[in-house]
PDB file of C-alpha atoms in Angstrom:
ATOM      1  CA  MET F  25      -0.127  -4.105 -17.930  1.00 26.00           C
ATOM      2  CA  ILE F  26      -0.341  -3.719 -14.306  1.00 32.00           C
ATOM      3  CA  ALA F  27      -1.826  -6.403 -12.121  1.00 34.00           C
ATOM      4  CA  ASP F  28      -4.988  -5.805 -10.150  1.00 36.00           C
ATOM      5  CA  THR F  29      -3.745  -6.897  -6.762  1.00 37.00           C
ATOM      6  CA  ARG F  30      -7.441  -7.113  -5.069  1.00 35.00           C
ATOM      7  CA  ALA F  31      -8.709 -10.345  -3.944  1.00 37.00           C
ATOM      8  CA  GLY F  32      -9.907 -12.488  -6.845  1.00 36.00           C
ATOM      9  CA  ALA F  33      -8.620 -10.139  -9.464  1.00 37.00           C
ATOM     10  CA  ARG F  34      -6.587 -11.676 -12.338  1.00 37.00           C
ATOM     11  CA  SER F  35      -3.901  -9.602 -14.174  1.00 39.00           C
ATOM     12  CA  GLY F  36      -3.343  -9.462 -17.994  1.00 40.00           C
ATOM     13  CA  GLU F  37      -0.536 -12.050 -17.469  1.00 39.00           C
ATOM     14  CA  ALA F  38      -2.783 -14.363 -15.666  1.00 40.00           C
ATOM     15  CA  ARG F  39      -5.611 -14.157 -18.340  1.00 38.00           C
ATOM     16  CA  ARG F  40      -2.970 -14.863 -20.957  1.00 44.00           C
ATOM     17  CA  GLY F  41      -2.201 -18.229 -19.247  1.00 47.00           C
ATOM     18  CA  ARG F  42       0.883 -17.023 -17.298  1.00 49.00           C
ATOM     19  CA  ARG F  43       0.689 -18.287 -13.708  1.00 53.00           C
ATOM     20  CA  VAL F  44       1.299 -15.495 -11.102  1.00 50.00           C
ATOM     21  CA  ALA F  45       2.008 -16.626  -7.586  1.00 51.00           C
ATOM     22  CA  PRO F  46      -0.221 -15.356  -4.719  1.00 49.00           C
ATOM     23  CA  GLY F  47       1.194 -12.246  -3.223  1.00 47.00           C
ATOM     24  CA  ARG F  48       3.176 -11.429  -6.430  1.00 49.00           C
ATOM     25  CA  HIS F  49       2.333  -8.826  -9.120  1.00 46.00           C
ATOM     26  CA  VAL F  50       3.129  -8.185 -12.837  1.00 47.00           C
ATOM     27  CA  ALA F  51       3.700  -4.817 -14.473  1.00 43.00           C
ATOM     28  CA  ARG F  52       5.266  -4.521 -17.891  1.00 42.00           C
ATOM     29  CA  GLY F  53       6.015  -8.216 -17.969  1.00 47.00           C
ATOM     30  CA  ARG F  54       7.971  -8.279 -14.712  1.00 46.00           C
ATOM     31  CA  GLU F  55       6.873 -10.117 -11.854  1.00 47.00           C
ATOM     32  CA  TRP F  56       7.959  -8.953  -8.213  1.00 44.00           C
ATOM     33  CA  ASP F  57       6.893  -9.487  -4.581  1.00 48.00           C
ATOM     34  CA  GLY F  58       5.010  -6.167  -4.238  1.00 47.00           C
ATOM     35  CA  VAL F  59       7.789  -4.285  -2.439  1.00 51.00           C
ATOM     36  CA  SER F  60      10.830  -3.576  -4.358  1.00 45.00           C
ATOM     37  CA  GLY F  61      13.364  -1.008  -5.167  1.00 44.00           C
ATOM     38  CA  PRO F  62      16.959  -0.091  -4.681  1.00 40.00           C
ATOM     39  CA  THR F  63      19.034  -1.329  -1.924  1.00 40.00           C
ATOM     40  CA  GLY F  64      18.266   1.747   0.150  1.00 64.00           C
ATOM     41  CA  GLU F  65      15.887   1.702   3.150  1.00 78.00           C
ATOM     42  CA  ASP F  66      12.697   2.852   1.233  1.00 89.00           C
ATOM     43  CA  PRO F  67      11.292   0.985  -1.754  1.00 91.00           C
ATOM     44  CA  ALA F  68      11.003   2.324  -5.300  1.00 92.00           C
ATOM     45  CA  TRP F  69       7.766   0.609  -5.846  1.00 94.00           C
ATOM     46  CA  ILE F  70       4.976  -0.937  -3.676  1.00 95.00           C
ATOM     47  CA  GLY F  71       2.678  -3.198  -5.716  1.00 95.00           C
ATOM     48  CA  PRO F  72       1.695  -1.002  -8.843  1.00 96.00           C
ATOM     49  CA  TYR F  73       2.579   2.382  -7.173  1.00 97.00           C
ATOM     50  CA  ARG F  74       5.796   4.301  -7.852  1.00 96.00           C
ATOM     51  CA  ILE F  75       7.076   5.610  -4.449  1.00 95.00           C
ATOM     52  CA  GLU F  76       7.854   9.391  -4.384  1.00 94.00           C
ATOM     53  CA  ARG F  77       8.680   9.803  -0.623  1.00 93.00           C
ATOM     54  CA  ARG F  78       8.069   8.673   2.837  1.00 92.00           C
ATOM     55  CA  LEU F  79       5.202  10.431   4.726  1.00 90.00           C
ATOM     56  CA  GLY F  80       5.640   8.865   8.018  1.00 88.00           C
ATOM     57  CA  GLN F  81       6.207   5.840  10.371  1.00 87.00           C
ATOM     58  CA  GLY F  82       4.273   4.487  13.108  1.00 87.00           C
ATOM     59  CA  GLY F  83       3.808   1.362  15.363  1.00 89.00           C
ATOM     60  CA  MET F  84       2.451  -0.710  12.393  1.00 90.00           C
ATOM     61  CA  GLY F  85       4.922   0.206   9.612  1.00 92.00           C
ATOM     62  CA  ARG F  86       5.715   3.084   7.266  1.00 93.00           C
ATOM     63  CA  VAL F  87       3.440   5.374   4.943  1.00 94.00           C
ATOM     64  CA  TYR F  88       4.683   6.410   1.517  1.00 95.00           C
ATOM     65  CA  LEU F  89       3.294   8.797  -1.039  1.00 95.00           C
ATOM     66  CA  GLY F  90       2.973   6.791  -4.129  1.00 96.00           C
ATOM     67  CA  ARG F  91       1.595   7.475  -7.813  1.00 96.00           C
ATOM     68  CA  SER F  92      -0.454   5.032  -9.825  1.00 96.00           C
ATOM     69  CA  ALA F  93       0.274   4.616 -13.521  1.00 95.00           C
ATOM     70  CA  SER F  94      -2.247   7.233 -14.331  1.00 96.00           C
ATOM     71  CA  GLY F  95      -0.742   9.769 -11.944  1.00 95.00           C
ATOM     72  CA  ARG F  96      -3.127   9.376  -8.863  1.00 95.00           C
ATOM     73  CA  ALA F  97      -1.638  10.186  -5.535  1.00 97.00           C
ATOM     74  CA  VAL F  98      -2.084   7.447  -2.947  1.00 97.00           C
ATOM     75  CA  ALA F  99      -0.909   6.879   0.568  1.00 97.00           C
ATOM     76  CA  VAL F 100       0.566   3.280   0.805  1.00 97.00           C
ATOM     77  CA  LYS F 101       1.015   1.719   4.258  1.00 96.00           C
ATOM     78  CA  VAL F 102       3.494  -1.039   4.470  1.00 96.00           C
ATOM     79  CA  VAL F 103       3.298  -3.240   7.461  1.00 95.00           C
ATOM     80  CA  ARG F 104       6.496  -3.932   9.534  1.00 93.00           C
ATOM     81  CA  PRO F 105       8.219  -7.364   8.809  1.00 91.00           C
ATOM     82  CA  ASP F 106       8.011  -8.591  12.238  1.00 92.00           C
ATOM     83  CA  LEU F 107       4.217  -8.098  12.328  1.00 94.00           C
ATOM     84  CA  ALA F 108       3.718  -9.578   8.727  1.00 93.00           C
ATOM     85  CA  GLU F 109       5.179 -12.830   9.907  1.00 93.00           C
ATOM     86  CA  HIS F 110       2.308 -13.657  12.280  1.00 94.00           C
ATOM     87  CA  ALA F 111      -0.703 -15.275  11.031  1.00 94.00           C
ATOM     88  CA  ASP F 112      -2.999 -13.807  13.737  1.00 95.00           C
ATOM     89  CA  PHE F 113      -1.806 -10.340  12.650  1.00 95.00           C
ATOM     90  CA  ARG F 114      -2.496 -10.965   9.019  1.00 95.00           C
ATOM     91  CA  GLY F 115      -5.930 -12.107   9.729  1.00 95.00           C
ATOM     92  CA  ARG F 116      -6.664  -8.970  11.784  1.00 95.00           C
ATOM     93  CA  PHE F 117      -5.121  -6.857   9.061  1.00 95.00           C
ATOM     94  CA  ALA F 118      -7.143  -8.501   6.200  1.00 96.00           C
ATOM     95  CA  ARG F 119     -10.408  -7.815   8.192  1.00 96.00           C
ATOM     96  CA  GLU F 120      -9.371  -4.232   8.781  1.00 94.00           C
ATOM     97  CA  VAL F 121      -8.567  -3.604   4.985  1.00 95.00           C
ATOM     98  CA  ALA F 122     -12.173  -5.058   4.325  1.00 96.00           C
ATOM     99  CA  ALA F 123     -13.749  -2.950   6.859  1.00 95.00           C
ATOM    100  CA  ALA F 124     -12.034   0.081   5.566  1.00 94.00           C
ATOM    101  CA  ARG F 125     -13.111  -0.610   2.077  1.00 94.00           C
ATOM    102  CA  ALA F 126     -16.679  -0.748   3.327  1.00 93.00           C
ATOM    103  CA  VAL F 127     -16.378   2.873   4.810  1.00 91.00           C
ATOM    104  CA  SER F 128     -16.931   5.886   2.696  1.00 84.00           C
ATOM    105  CA  GLY F 129     -17.669   9.594   3.312  1.00 86.00           C
ATOM    106  CA  ALA F 130     -16.218  13.021   3.408  1.00 85.00           C
ATOM    107  CA  PHE F 131     -14.096  12.576   6.328  1.00 86.00           C
ATOM    108  CA  THR F 132     -12.521   9.084   5.243  1.00 89.00           C
ATOM    109  CA  ALA F 133      -9.641   8.445   2.859  1.00 92.00           C
ATOM    110  CA  ALA F 134     -11.071   5.609   0.691  1.00 94.00           C
ATOM    111  CA  VAL F 135      -9.169   2.431   0.149  1.00 96.00           C
ATOM    112  CA  VAL F 136      -8.316   2.005  -3.525  1.00 95.00           C
ATOM    113  CA  ASP F 137      -6.106  -0.962  -3.372  1.00 97.00           C
ATOM    114  CA  ALA F 138      -4.598  -3.520  -1.112  1.00 97.00           C
ATOM    115  CA  ALA F 139      -2.538  -6.541  -0.860  1.00 96.00           C
ATOM    116  CA  PRO F 140      -3.224  -8.070   2.506  1.00 94.00           C
ATOM    117  CA  ASP F 141      -1.615 -11.455   1.567  1.00 92.00           C
ATOM    118  CA  ALA F 142       1.636  -9.937  -0.064  1.00 93.00           C
ATOM    119  CA  PRO F 143       4.882 -10.854   1.672  1.00 92.00           C
ATOM    120  CA  SER F 144       4.892  -7.288   2.846  1.00 92.00           C
ATOM    121  CA  PRO F 145       1.153  -6.530   3.428  1.00 96.00           C
ATOM    122  CA  TRP F 146      -0.150  -3.099   2.394  1.00 97.00           C
ATOM    123  CA  PRO F 147      -3.266  -0.947   1.757  1.00 97.00           C
ATOM    124  CA  ALA F 148      -3.399   2.023  -0.543  1.00 97.00           C
ATOM    125  CA  THR F 149      -5.740   5.082   0.151  1.00 96.00           C
ATOM    126  CA  VAL F 150      -6.602   8.141  -1.657  1.00 95.00           C
ATOM    127  CA  TYR F 151      -3.981  10.682  -0.614  1.00 95.00           C
ATOM    128  CA  VAL F 152      -5.217  13.690   1.209  1.00 92.00           C
ATOM    129  CA  ASP F 153      -2.594  16.486   1.185  1.00 90.00           C
ATOM    130  CA  GLY F 154      -2.299  18.477   4.617  1.00 88.00           C
ATOM    131  CA  MET F 155      -0.215  19.274   7.469  1.00 86.00           C
ATOM    132  CA  ALA F 156       1.156  16.704   9.880  1.00 82.00           C
ATOM    133  CA  LEU F 157      -0.941  16.119  12.914  1.00 83.00           C
ATOM    134  CA  SER F 158       2.048  17.168  15.189  1.00 86.00           C
ATOM    135  CA  ASP F 159       2.164  20.585  13.271  1.00 90.00           C
ATOM    136  CA  ALA F 160      -1.687  21.008  13.522  1.00 91.00           C
ATOM    137  CA  VAL F 161      -1.515  20.389  17.277  1.00 94.00           C
ATOM    138  CA  ALA F 162       1.424  22.635  17.768  1.00 94.00           C
ATOM    139  CA  ARG F 163      -0.166  25.531  15.725  1.00 94.00           C
ATOM    140  CA  TYR F 164      -3.836  25.060  16.995  1.00 94.00           C
ATOM    141  CA  GLY F 165      -3.610  23.031  20.079  1.00 94.00           C
ATOM    142  CA  PRO F 166      -5.490  19.742  20.826  1.00 90.00           C
ATOM    143  CA  TRP F 167      -9.171  19.692  20.296  1.00 78.00           C
TER     144      TRP F 167
END
């Protein structure tokens, strides 16, 4: 069973009496820190999402295309380690995730999951396929 990483949620392991440390997750009976994978640069998993490829990188961290257990495509943003170690940043990040969860509409990718308290904080949003912003500007010009 995949752990629900939202605040206040309890995994099947936790409901069965197994203690799961804050910021850690359980899937198929295995506990991990939320960002794991091979020794390469990109993780194989972030939380319960299997990572397919890197979508981009910016000032806050990296964004990956991931898949849920049901096959749903998500964009997972992982915060840079140097930012994640600062309590003031983590507070702002947690507020940003909460605000993003409250927003919905046709022009907003909904937040479907997040682990702002994980060792490597991350939110996951609905993945919207499209061209890179740099390609759109090159093709159509700035608006």
